[in-house]
Short mmCIF file of C-alpha atoms in Angstrom, two decimals:
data_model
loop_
_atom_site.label_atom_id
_atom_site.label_comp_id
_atom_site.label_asym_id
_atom_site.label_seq_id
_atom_site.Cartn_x
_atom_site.Cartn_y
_atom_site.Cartn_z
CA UNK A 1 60.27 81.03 54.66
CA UNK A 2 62.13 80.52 51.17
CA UNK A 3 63.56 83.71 49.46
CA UNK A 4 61.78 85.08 46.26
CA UNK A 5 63.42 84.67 43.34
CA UNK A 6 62.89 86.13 40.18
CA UNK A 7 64.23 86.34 36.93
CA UNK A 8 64.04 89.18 34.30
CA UNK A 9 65.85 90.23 31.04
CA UNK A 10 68.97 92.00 31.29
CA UNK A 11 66.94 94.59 29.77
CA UNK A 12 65.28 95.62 33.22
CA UNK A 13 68.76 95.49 35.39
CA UNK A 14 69.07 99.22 35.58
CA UNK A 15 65.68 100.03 36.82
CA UNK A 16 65.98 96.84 39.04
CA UNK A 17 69.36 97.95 40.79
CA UNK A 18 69.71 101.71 40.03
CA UNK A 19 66.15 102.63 40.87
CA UNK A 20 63.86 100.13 42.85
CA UNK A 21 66.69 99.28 44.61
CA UNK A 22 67.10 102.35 46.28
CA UNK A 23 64.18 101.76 47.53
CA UNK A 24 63.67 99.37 50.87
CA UNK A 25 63.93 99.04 54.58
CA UNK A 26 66.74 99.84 57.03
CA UNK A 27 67.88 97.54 59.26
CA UNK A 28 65.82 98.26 62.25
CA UNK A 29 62.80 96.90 59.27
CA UNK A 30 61.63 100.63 59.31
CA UNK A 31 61.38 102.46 55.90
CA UNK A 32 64.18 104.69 55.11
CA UNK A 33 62.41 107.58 54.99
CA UNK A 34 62.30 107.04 58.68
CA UNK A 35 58.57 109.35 58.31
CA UNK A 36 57.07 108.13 61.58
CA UNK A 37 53.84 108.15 60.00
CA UNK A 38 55.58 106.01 56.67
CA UNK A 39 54.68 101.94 56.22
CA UNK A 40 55.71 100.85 53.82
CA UNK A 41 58.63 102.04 51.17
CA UNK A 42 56.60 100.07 47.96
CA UNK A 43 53.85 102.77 48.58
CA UNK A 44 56.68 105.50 48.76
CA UNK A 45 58.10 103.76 44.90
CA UNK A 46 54.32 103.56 44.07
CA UNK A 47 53.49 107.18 44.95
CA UNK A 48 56.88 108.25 43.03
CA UNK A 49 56.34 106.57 39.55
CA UNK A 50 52.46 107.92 39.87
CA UNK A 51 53.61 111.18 40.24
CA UNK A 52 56.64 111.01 37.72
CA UNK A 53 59.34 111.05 40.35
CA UNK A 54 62.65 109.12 40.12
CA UNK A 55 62.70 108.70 36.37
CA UNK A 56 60.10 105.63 36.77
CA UNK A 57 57.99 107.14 34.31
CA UNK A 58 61.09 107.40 31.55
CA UNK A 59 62.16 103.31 32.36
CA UNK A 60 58.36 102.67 31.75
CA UNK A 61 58.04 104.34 28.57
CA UNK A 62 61.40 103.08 27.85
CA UNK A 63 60.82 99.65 28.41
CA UNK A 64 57.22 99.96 26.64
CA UNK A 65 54.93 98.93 29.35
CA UNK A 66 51.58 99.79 30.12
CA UNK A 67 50.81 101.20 33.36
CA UNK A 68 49.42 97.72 34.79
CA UNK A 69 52.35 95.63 33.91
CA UNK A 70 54.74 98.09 35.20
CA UNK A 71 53.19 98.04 38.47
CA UNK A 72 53.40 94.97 38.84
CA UNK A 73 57.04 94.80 37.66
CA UNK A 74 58.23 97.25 40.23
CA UNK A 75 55.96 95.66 42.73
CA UNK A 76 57.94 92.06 42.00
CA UNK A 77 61.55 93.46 41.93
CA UNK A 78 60.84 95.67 44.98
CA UNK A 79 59.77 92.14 46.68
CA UNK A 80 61.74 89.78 45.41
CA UNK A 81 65.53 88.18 47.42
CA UNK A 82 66.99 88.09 44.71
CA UNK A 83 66.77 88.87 40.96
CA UNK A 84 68.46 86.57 38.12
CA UNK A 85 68.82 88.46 34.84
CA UNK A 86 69.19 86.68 31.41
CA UNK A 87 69.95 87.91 28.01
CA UNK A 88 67.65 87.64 25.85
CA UNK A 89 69.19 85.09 23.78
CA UNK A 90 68.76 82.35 26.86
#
């Protein structure tokens, strides 16, 4: 399988690798959290920006983003290999 690879403004760096990346698997593939009734960690990053947790809902309003596209931000960075940022000027 080829890795995902995404790339994003430099504006979303921060949230990319200070706060979604905290988020993931270890590597036995089990979530972090190591809850033995846990799944998945994108439901654990989901559950925290819907209840205000983690500063997810300060990035958001930050970054000026409605509730679906920010969703489906953190869902992309939380899946993707890797993440290319570019200034804005490229």
């Amino acid at each position: 399988m080829e890795p995902i690879v995404i790339t994003l403004p430099e504006k979303y760096r921060e949230l990319a690798e200070e706060v979604v990346g905290c988020y993931g698997y270890n590597s036995a593939i089990e979530p972090l959290c190591n809850e033995p009734l846990c799944e998945s960690e994108l439901q654990h990053l989901l559950s925290d920006w819907l209840e205000g947790a983690g500063d997810l809902k300060m990035y958001q309003k930050q970054l000026n983003l409605k509730n679906a596209a920010f969703e489906m931000l953190l869902g992309a960075i939380f899946i993707a290999d890797l993440i290319k940022f570019k200034e804005a000027s490229q």
